[in-house]
Amino acid sequence: MAPLFDSHCHFAPGDDIAGVLARAREAGLSGLLAVGGDAAADAGARAAAALAPGFALPAFGIDRTEAGSIPDPAALASRLAALEEAVCSGGAAALGEIGLDYSRGDDAASRARQRALFAAQLRLAARLGLPCSIHSRDAEEDTLALLRENLSPELAAAGRAGSLHCFVGSAGFAAALAPLGLSFGLSGIVTFRSADALRAVVPLLPRDRILIETDSPYLAPVPLRGNPCEPAFAVHTARRVAELLGLPGDEAFALFDANARRLFAPA
Ligand SMILES: [Zn+2]
């Protein structure tokens, strides 16, 4: 089987990280993006990268769940300084995960804090020349507005601005994101019985912007639903996406791998 890159997964310090990485290699993965976002996820990403340098590429960030603990511009500035230090000293391949989530019905003040945090990190990524791994849920309009304002024009032109991880958006959202240089991370959701709408969008995505991800430990794909997810399971999602694109498995896997490497591991 051709190689495959898991473009978005998480590790936690107490996990059997070495075992998960070994099973990922056995499954034929060529690498993965170990994504942070809070203290535990950042530590997991660092641990995975230390165990498998060049295979587990770390991403560090301040996820929207942290926005409540960042009440004012001074607090934001100090968190950003710490993030920049972590990114630079830790050899991060990306910033992430970062973004907006309005699915919990947060009030206007909490949404404003999420937006300030997201915009500041997009600007940091632009300054550092790094792609982002982006979360967007029930917030398409504000996500688009902030991406348009803050993404690096150079990275956007090179198609290396980042990925909308766990993409489940509409064809319209995808069409607005593609010109901004963004890629689309497809998770195990694409295999779920209820995901007909997403499966209809997949063939409309630009092929050179399609990534496979697990978002492990969440969202195990069919036929492994109900298990704790891990990067090795990405092959099931990739096979399903290959079918939707009408591509032979090997060709599709090579495409997904090349797309992820262009973004997170450029030569
Ligand atoms: Zn995630």
mmCIF file of C-alpha atoms and ligand atoms in Angstrom:
data_model
loop_
_atom_site.group_PDB
_atom_site.id
_atom_site.type_symbol
_atom_site.label_atom_id
_atom_site.label_comp_id
_atom_site.label_asym_id
_atom_site.label_seq_id
_atom_site.Cartn_x
_atom_site.Cartn_y
_atom_site.Cartn_z
ATOM 1 C CA MET A 1 0.000 0.000 0.000
ATOM 2 C CA ALA A 2 1.201 3.484 -0.831
ATOM 3 C CA PRO A 3 2.120 5.747 2.080
ATOM 4 C CA LEU A 4 -0.432 7.908 3.846
ATOM 5 C CA PHE A 5 -0.081 10.923 6.146
ATOM 6 C CA ASP A 6 -2.497 11.507 9.054
ATOM 7 C CA SER A 7 -2.883 15.280 8.822
ATOM 8 C CA HIS A 8 -4.501 15.828 12.237
ATOM 9 C CA CYS A 9 -4.289 13.661 15.363
ATOM 10 C CA HIS A 10 -3.799 14.167 19.084
ATOM 11 C CA PHE A 11 -1.717 12.546 21.794
ATOM 12 C CA ALA A 12 -1.942 12.946 25.555
ATOM 13 C CA PRO A 13 0.964 12.504 27.973
ATOM 14 C CA GLY A 14 -0.526 9.389 29.676
ATOM 15 C CA ASP A 15 -1.153 7.552 26.382
ATOM 16 C CA ASP A 16 0.876 4.622 25.050
ATOM 17 C CA ILE A 17 2.342 6.992 22.473
ATOM 18 C CA ALA A 18 5.115 4.606 21.394
ATOM 19 C CA GLY A 19 2.572 1.848 20.756
ATOM 20 C CA VAL A 20 0.290 4.133 18.761
ATOM 21 C CA LEU A 21 3.227 5.324 16.646
ATOM 22 C CA ALA A 22 4.413 1.755 16.022
ATOM 23 C CA ARG A 23 0.935 0.707 14.852
ATOM 24 C CA ALA A 24 0.769 3.774 12.596
ATOM 25 C CA ARG A 25 4.025 2.717 10.889
ATOM 26 C CA GLU A 26 2.796 -0.887 10.596
ATOM 27 C CA ALA A 27 -0.372 0.385 8.896
ATOM 28 C CA GLY A 28 1.826 2.046 6.265
ATOM 29 C CA LEU A 29 1.629 5.651 7.388
ATOM 30 C CA SER A 30 4.473 7.867 6.201
ATOM 31 C CA GLY A 31 3.962 10.424 8.952
ATOM 32 C CA LEU A 32 1.451 12.412 10.945
ATOM 33 C CA LEU A 33 0.763 15.856 12.337
ATOM 34 C CA ALA A 34 0.571 15.628 16.142
ATOM 35 C CA VAL A 35 -1.680 18.553 16.971
ATOM 36 C CA GLY A 36 -1.691 20.573 20.183
ATOM 37 C CA GLY A 37 -4.072 23.281 21.342
ATOM 38 C CA ASP A 38 -3.822 23.207 25.131
ATOM 39 C CA ALA A 39 -1.200 22.184 27.684
ATOM 40 C CA ALA A 40 -1.979 18.450 27.507
ATOM 41 C CA ALA A 41 -2.248 18.258 23.712
ATOM 42 C CA ASP A 42 0.902 20.361 23.260
ATOM 43 C CA ALA A 43 2.771 18.029 25.651
ATOM 44 C CA GLY A 44 1.447 15.012 23.738
ATOM 45 C CA ALA A 45 2.603 16.498 20.442
ATOM 46 C CA ARG A 46 6.038 17.202 21.907
ATOM 47 C CA ALA A 47 6.302 13.654 23.280
ATOM 48 C CA ALA A 48 5.283 12.076 19.954
ATOM 49 C CA ALA A 49 7.777 14.231 18.044
ATOM 50 C CA ALA A 50 10.553 13.255 20.468
ATOM 51 C CA LEU A 51 9.780 9.540 20.036
ATOM 52 C CA ALA A 52 9.528 9.681 16.234
ATOM 53 C CA PRO A 53 11.426 12.659 14.830
ATOM 54 C CA GLY A 54 10.587 13.307 11.181
ATOM 55 C CA PHE A 55 7.560 10.983 11.417
ATOM 56 C CA ALA A 56 5.450 12.721 14.079
ATOM 57 C CA LEU A 57 5.535 16.422 13.196
ATOM 58 C CA PRO A 58 4.339 18.657 16.032
ATOM 59 C CA ALA A 59 1.856 21.534 15.848
ATOM 60 C CA PHE A 60 1.318 23.866 18.791
ATOM 61 C CA GLY A 61 -1.504 26.310 19.314
ATOM 62 C CA ILE A 62 -4.068 27.896 21.599
ATOM 63 C CA ASP A 63 -7.421 26.321 20.864
ATOM 64 C CA ARG A 64 -10.765 28.138 21.197
ATOM 65 C CA THR A 65 -11.428 26.199 24.420
ATOM 66 C CA GLU A 66 -8.684 28.324 25.989
ATOM 67 C CA ALA A 67 -10.342 31.639 25.064
ATOM 68 C CA GLY A 68 -12.186 31.870 28.386
ATOM 69 C CA SER A 69 -8.886 31.964 30.257
ATOM 70 C CA ILE A 70 -7.577 34.856 28.125
ATOM 71 C CA PRO A 71 -9.679 37.820 29.268
ATOM 72 C CA ASP A 72 -7.730 40.816 27.917
ATOM 73 C CA PRO A 73 -5.056 41.936 25.434
ATOM 74 C CA ALA A 74 -2.247 41.666 28.002
ATOM 75 C CA ALA A 75 -3.107 38.039 28.756
ATOM 76 C CA LEU A 76 -3.320 37.332 25.022
ATOM 77 C CA ALA A 77 0.088 38.904 24.380
ATOM 78 C CA SER A 78 1.749 36.766 27.036
ATOM 79 C CA ARG A 79 0.133 33.538 25.779
ATOM 80 C CA LEU A 80 1.190 34.390 22.211
ATOM 81 C CA ALA A 81 4.780 35.020 23.293
ATOM 82 C CA ALA A 82 4.853 31.604 25.000
ATOM 83 C CA LEU A 83 3.356 29.986 21.908
ATOM 84 C CA GLU A 84 5.921 31.580 19.594
ATOM 85 C CA GLU A 85 8.703 30.324 21.843
ATOM 86 C CA ALA A 86 7.212 26.784 21.823
ATOM 87 C CA VAL A 87 6.755 26.826 18.048
ATOM 88 C CA CYS A 88 10.279 28.032 17.339
ATOM 89 C CA SER A 89 12.113 25.881 19.894
ATOM 90 C CA GLY A 90 9.961 22.810 19.171
ATOM 91 C CA GLY A 91 10.365 22.814 15.390
ATOM 92 C CA ALA A 92 6.614 23.016 14.793
ATOM 93 C CA ALA A 93 5.342 22.159 11.307
ATOM 94 C CA ALA A 94 2.158 24.173 11.850
ATOM 95 C CA LEU A 95 0.092 26.184 14.313
ATOM 96 C CA GLY A 96 -2.893 24.289 15.644
ATOM 97 C CA GLU A 97 -5.355 23.632 16.401
ATOM 98 C CA ILE A 98 -6.913 27.068 16.338
ATOM 99 C CA GLY A 99 -10.288 28.393 15.278
ATOM 100 C CA LEU A 100 -13.889 29.084 16.175
ATOM 101 C CA ASP A 101 -16.665 26.930 17.627
ATOM 102 C CA TYR A 102 -20.094 28.468 18.135
ATOM 103 C CA SER A 103 -21.873 25.134 18.596
ATOM 104 C CA ARG A 104 -22.266 25.549 22.340
ATOM 105 C CA GLY A 105 -24.339 28.690 22.052
ATOM 106 C CA ASP A 106 -21.688 30.857 23.702
ATOM 107 C CA ASP A 107 -22.528 34.479 24.426
ATOM 108 C CA ALA A 108 -21.286 37.400 22.345
ATOM 109 C CA ALA A 109 -18.374 38.145 24.704
ATOM 110 C CA SER A 110 -17.035 34.594 24.549
ATOM 111 C CA ARG A 111 -17.316 34.549 20.760
ATOM 112 C CA ALA A 112 -15.440 37.849 20.584
ATOM 113 C CA ARG A 113 -12.632 36.356 22.714
ATOM 114 C CA GLN A 114 -12.479 33.324 20.366
ATOM 115 C CA ARG A 115 -12.191 35.638 17.365
ATOM 116 C CA ALA A 116 -9.422 37.743 18.930
ATOM 117 C CA LEU A 117 -7.463 34.603 19.804
ATOM 118 C CA PHE A 118 -7.912 33.070 16.347
ATOM 119 C CA ALA A 119 -7.013 36.261 14.449
ATOM 120 C CA ALA A 120 -3.868 36.830 16.533
ATOM 121 C CA GLN A 121 -2.648 33.290 15.839
ATOM 122 C CA LEU A 122 -3.364 33.587 12.110
ATOM 123 C CA ARG A 123 -1.165 36.686 12.106
ATOM 124 C CA LEU A 124 1.547 34.851 14.066
ATOM 125 C CA ALA A 125 1.437 31.954 11.579
ATOM 126 C CA ALA A 126 1.723 34.422 8.689
ATOM 127 C CA ARG A 127 4.739 36.061 10.324
ATOM 128 C CA LEU A 128 6.413 32.684 10.931
ATOM 129 C CA GLY A 129 5.500 31.370 7.460
ATOM 130 C CA LEU A 130 3.678 28.338 8.912
ATOM 131 C CA PRO A 131 0.403 26.716 7.862
ATOM 132 C CA CYS A 132 -2.463 26.337 10.367
ATOM 133 C CA SER A 133 -4.672 23.427 11.366
ATOM 134 C CA ILE A 134 -8.038 25.097 11.745
ATOM 135 C CA HIS A 135 -11.221 24.130 13.585
ATOM 136 C CA SER A 136 -14.491 25.750 12.465
ATOM 137 C CA ARG A 137 -17.882 24.662 13.730
ATOM 138 C CA ASP A 138 -21.120 26.581 13.254
ATOM 139 C CA ALA A 139 -18.969 29.628 12.508
ATOM 140 C CA GLU A 140 -18.444 29.612 8.732
ATOM 141 C CA GLU A 141 -19.031 33.316 8.188
ATOM 142 C CA ASP A 142 -16.677 34.553 10.908
ATOM 143 C CA THR A 143 -14.068 31.910 10.023
ATOM 144 C CA LEU A 144 -14.007 33.123 6.423
ATOM 145 C CA ALA A 145 -13.845 36.779 7.416
ATOM 146 C CA LEU A 146 -10.875 36.240 9.739
ATOM 147 C CA LEU A 147 -9.050 34.024 7.246
ATOM 148 C CA ARG A 148 -9.461 36.652 4.536
ATOM 149 C CA GLU A 149 -8.112 39.377 6.822
ATOM 150 C CA ASN A 150 -5.220 37.561 8.420
ATOM 151 C CA LEU A 151 -3.771 34.779 6.268
ATOM 152 C CA SER A 152 -0.364 35.277 4.707
ATOM 153 C CA PRO A 153 -0.827 36.211 1.023
ATOM 154 C CA GLU A 154 2.365 34.307 0.166
ATOM 155 C CA LEU A 155 1.225 31.077 1.840
ATOM 156 C CA ALA A 156 -2.243 31.488 0.335
ATOM 157 C CA ALA A 157 -0.801 31.902 -3.170
ATOM 158 C CA ALA A 158 1.338 28.799 -2.646
ATOM 159 C CA GLY A 159 -1.701 26.792 -1.466
ATOM 160 C CA ARG A 160 0.023 26.345 1.901
ATOM 161 C CA ALA A 161 -2.178 28.432 4.225
ATOM 162 C CA GLY A 162 -3.392 25.435 6.188
ATOM 163 C CA SER A 163 -6.190 22.940 6.503
ATOM 164 C CA LEU A 164 -9.771 23.112 7.646
ATOM 165 C CA HIS A 165 -9.508 20.072 9.834
ATOM 166 C CA CYS A 166 -12.428 17.649 10.118
ATOM 167 C CA PHE A 167 -14.106 19.367 7.210
ATOM 168 C CA VAL A 168 -17.871 18.808 7.126
ATOM 169 C CA GLY A 169 -18.847 22.068 5.445
ATOM 170 C CA SER A 170 -21.007 22.816 2.444
ATOM 171 C CA ALA A 171 -19.881 23.022 -1.174
ATOM 172 C CA GLY A 172 -20.250 26.792 -0.871
ATOM 173 C CA PHE A 173 -17.938 26.996 2.141
ATOM 174 C CA ALA A 174 -15.376 24.832 0.320
ATOM 175 C CA ALA A 175 -15.551 27.038 -2.765
ATOM 176 C CA ALA A 176 -14.876 30.117 -0.614
ATOM 177 C CA LEU A 177 -11.951 28.474 1.202
ATOM 178 C CA ALA A 178 -10.053 27.021 -1.766
ATOM 179 C CA PRO A 179 -8.943 30.400 -3.227
ATOM 180 C CA LEU A 180 -7.527 31.290 0.208
ATOM 181 C CA GLY A 181 -4.965 28.500 -0.186
ATOM 182 C CA LEU A 182 -6.655 26.164 2.262
ATOM 183 C CA SER A 183 -6.879 22.383 2.217
ATOM 184 C CA PHE A 184 -9.639 20.098 3.464
ATOM 185 C CA GLY A 185 -9.034 17.493 6.166
ATOM 186 C CA LEU A 186 -11.429 14.546 5.821
ATOM 187 C CA SER A 187 -11.891 12.487 8.980
ATOM 188 C CA GLY A 188 -13.682 9.255 9.832
ATOM 189 C CA ILE A 189 -16.950 11.186 9.606
ATOM 190 C CA VAL A 190 -16.860 10.604 5.830
ATOM 191 C CA THR A 191 -17.421 6.887 6.521
ATOM 192 C CA PHE A 192 -20.409 7.403 8.838
ATOM 193 C CA ARG A 193 -23.809 6.271 7.634
ATOM 194 C CA SER A 194 -25.292 9.707 8.328
ATOM 195 C CA ALA A 195 -22.707 11.596 6.229
ATOM 196 C CA ASP A 196 -24.352 11.569 2.778
ATOM 197 C CA ALA A 197 -24.184 15.367 2.520
ATOM 198 C CA LEU A 198 -20.426 15.375 3.158
ATOM 199 C CA ARG A 199 -19.870 12.487 0.714
ATOM 200 C CA ALA A 200 -21.658 14.545 -1.953
ATOM 201 C CA VAL A 201 -19.209 17.444 -1.387
ATOM 202 C CA VAL A 202 -16.001 15.348 -1.526
ATOM 203 C CA PRO A 203 -15.859 14.986 -5.349
ATOM 204 C CA LEU A 204 -16.243 18.779 -5.649
ATOM 205 C CA LEU A 205 -13.103 19.539 -3.587
ATOM 206 C CA PRO A 206 -9.895 20.422 -5.452
ATOM 207 C CA ARG A 207 -8.007 17.111 -5.538
ATOM 208 C CA ASP A 208 -4.658 18.654 -4.689
ATOM 209 C CA ARG A 209 -6.153 20.018 -1.448
ATOM 210 C CA ILE A 210 -7.649 16.839 -0.002
ATOM 211 C CA LEU A 211 -6.056 15.538 3.199
ATOM 212 C CA ILE A 212 -6.874 12.504 5.307
ATOM 213 C CA GLU A 213 -6.949 12.756 9.083
ATOM 214 C CA THR A 214 -8.139 10.777 12.066
ATOM 215 C CA ASP A 215 -8.574 13.496 14.737
ATOM 216 C CA SER A 216 -7.681 10.588 17.048
ATOM 217 C CA PRO A 217 -8.521 9.724 19.779
ATOM 218 C CA TYR A 218 -11.942 10.765 18.430
ATOM 219 C CA LEU A 219 -14.042 9.781 15.410
ATOM 220 C CA ALA A 220 -12.924 6.225 14.662
ATOM 221 C CA PRO A 221 -14.018 5.402 11.099
ATOM 222 C CA VAL A 222 -16.290 2.559 9.988
ATOM 223 C CA PRO A 223 -15.629 -0.393 10.516
ATOM 224 C CA LEU A 224 -13.875 0.513 13.779
ATOM 225 C CA ARG A 225 -16.465 2.872 15.260
ATOM 226 C CA GLY A 226 -16.708 2.727 19.034
ATOM 227 C CA ASN A 227 -12.978 2.069 19.462
ATOM 228 C CA PRO A 228 -10.553 4.732 20.637
ATOM 229 C CA CYS A 229 -9.305 6.072 17.315
ATOM 230 C CA GLU A 230 -5.636 6.113 16.362
ATOM 231 C CA PRO A 231 -3.644 7.221 13.312
ATOM 232 C CA ALA A 232 -3.415 3.649 11.930
ATOM 233 C CA PHE A 233 -7.165 3.871 11.248
ATOM 234 C CA ALA A 234 -6.603 6.613 8.633
ATOM 235 C CA VAL A 235 -6.363 3.920 5.948
ATOM 236 C CA HIS A 236 -10.097 3.153 6.272
ATOM 237 C CA THR A 237 -11.020 6.800 5.761
ATOM 238 C CA ALA A 238 -8.586 7.107 2.847
ATOM 239 C CA ARG A 239 -10.089 4.065 1.095
ATOM 240 C CA ARG A 240 -13.586 5.531 1.386
ATOM 241 C CA VAL A 241 -12.445 8.904 0.019
ATOM 242 C CA ALA A 242 -10.635 7.137 -2.854
ATOM 243 C CA GLU A 243 -13.937 5.425 -3.765
ATOM 244 C CA LEU A 244 -15.790 8.742 -3.687
ATOM 245 C CA LEU A 245 -13.188 10.232 -6.038
ATOM 246 C CA GLY A 246 -13.227 7.191 -8.301
ATOM 247 C CA LEU A 247 -9.471 6.742 -7.912
ATOM 248 C CA PRO A 248 -7.534 3.480 -7.505
ATOM 249 C CA GLY A 249 -6.375 3.077 -3.890
ATOM 250 C CA ASP A 250 -2.646 3.439 -4.537
ATOM 251 C CA GLU A 251 -3.081 6.548 -6.649
ATOM 252 C CA ALA A 252 -5.374 8.151 -4.071
ATOM 253 C CA PHE A 253 -3.058 7.349 -1.148
ATOM 254 C CA ALA A 254 -0.096 8.848 -3.015
ATOM 255 C CA LEU A 255 -2.165 11.964 -3.778
ATOM 256 C CA PHE A 256 -3.250 12.425 -0.137
ATOM 257 C CA ASP A 257 0.313 11.873 1.072
ATOM 258 C CA ALA A 258 1.751 14.400 -1.386
ATOM 259 C CA ASN A 259 -0.929 16.958 -0.477
ATOM 260 C CA ALA A 260 -0.133 16.667 3.238
ATOM 261 C CA ARG A 261 3.629 16.810 2.705
ATOM 262 C CA ARG A 262 3.364 19.946 0.541
ATOM 263 C CA LEU A 263 1.604 21.582 3.485
ATOM 264 C CA PHE A 264 3.361 20.262 6.569
ATOM 265 C CA ALA A 265 6.697 18.819 5.361
ATOM 266 C CA PRO A 266 7.803 20.826 2.320
ATOM 267 C CA ALA A 267 11.115 19.673 0.865
HETATM 268 ZN ZN ZN B 1 -8.486 18.041 16.704
#
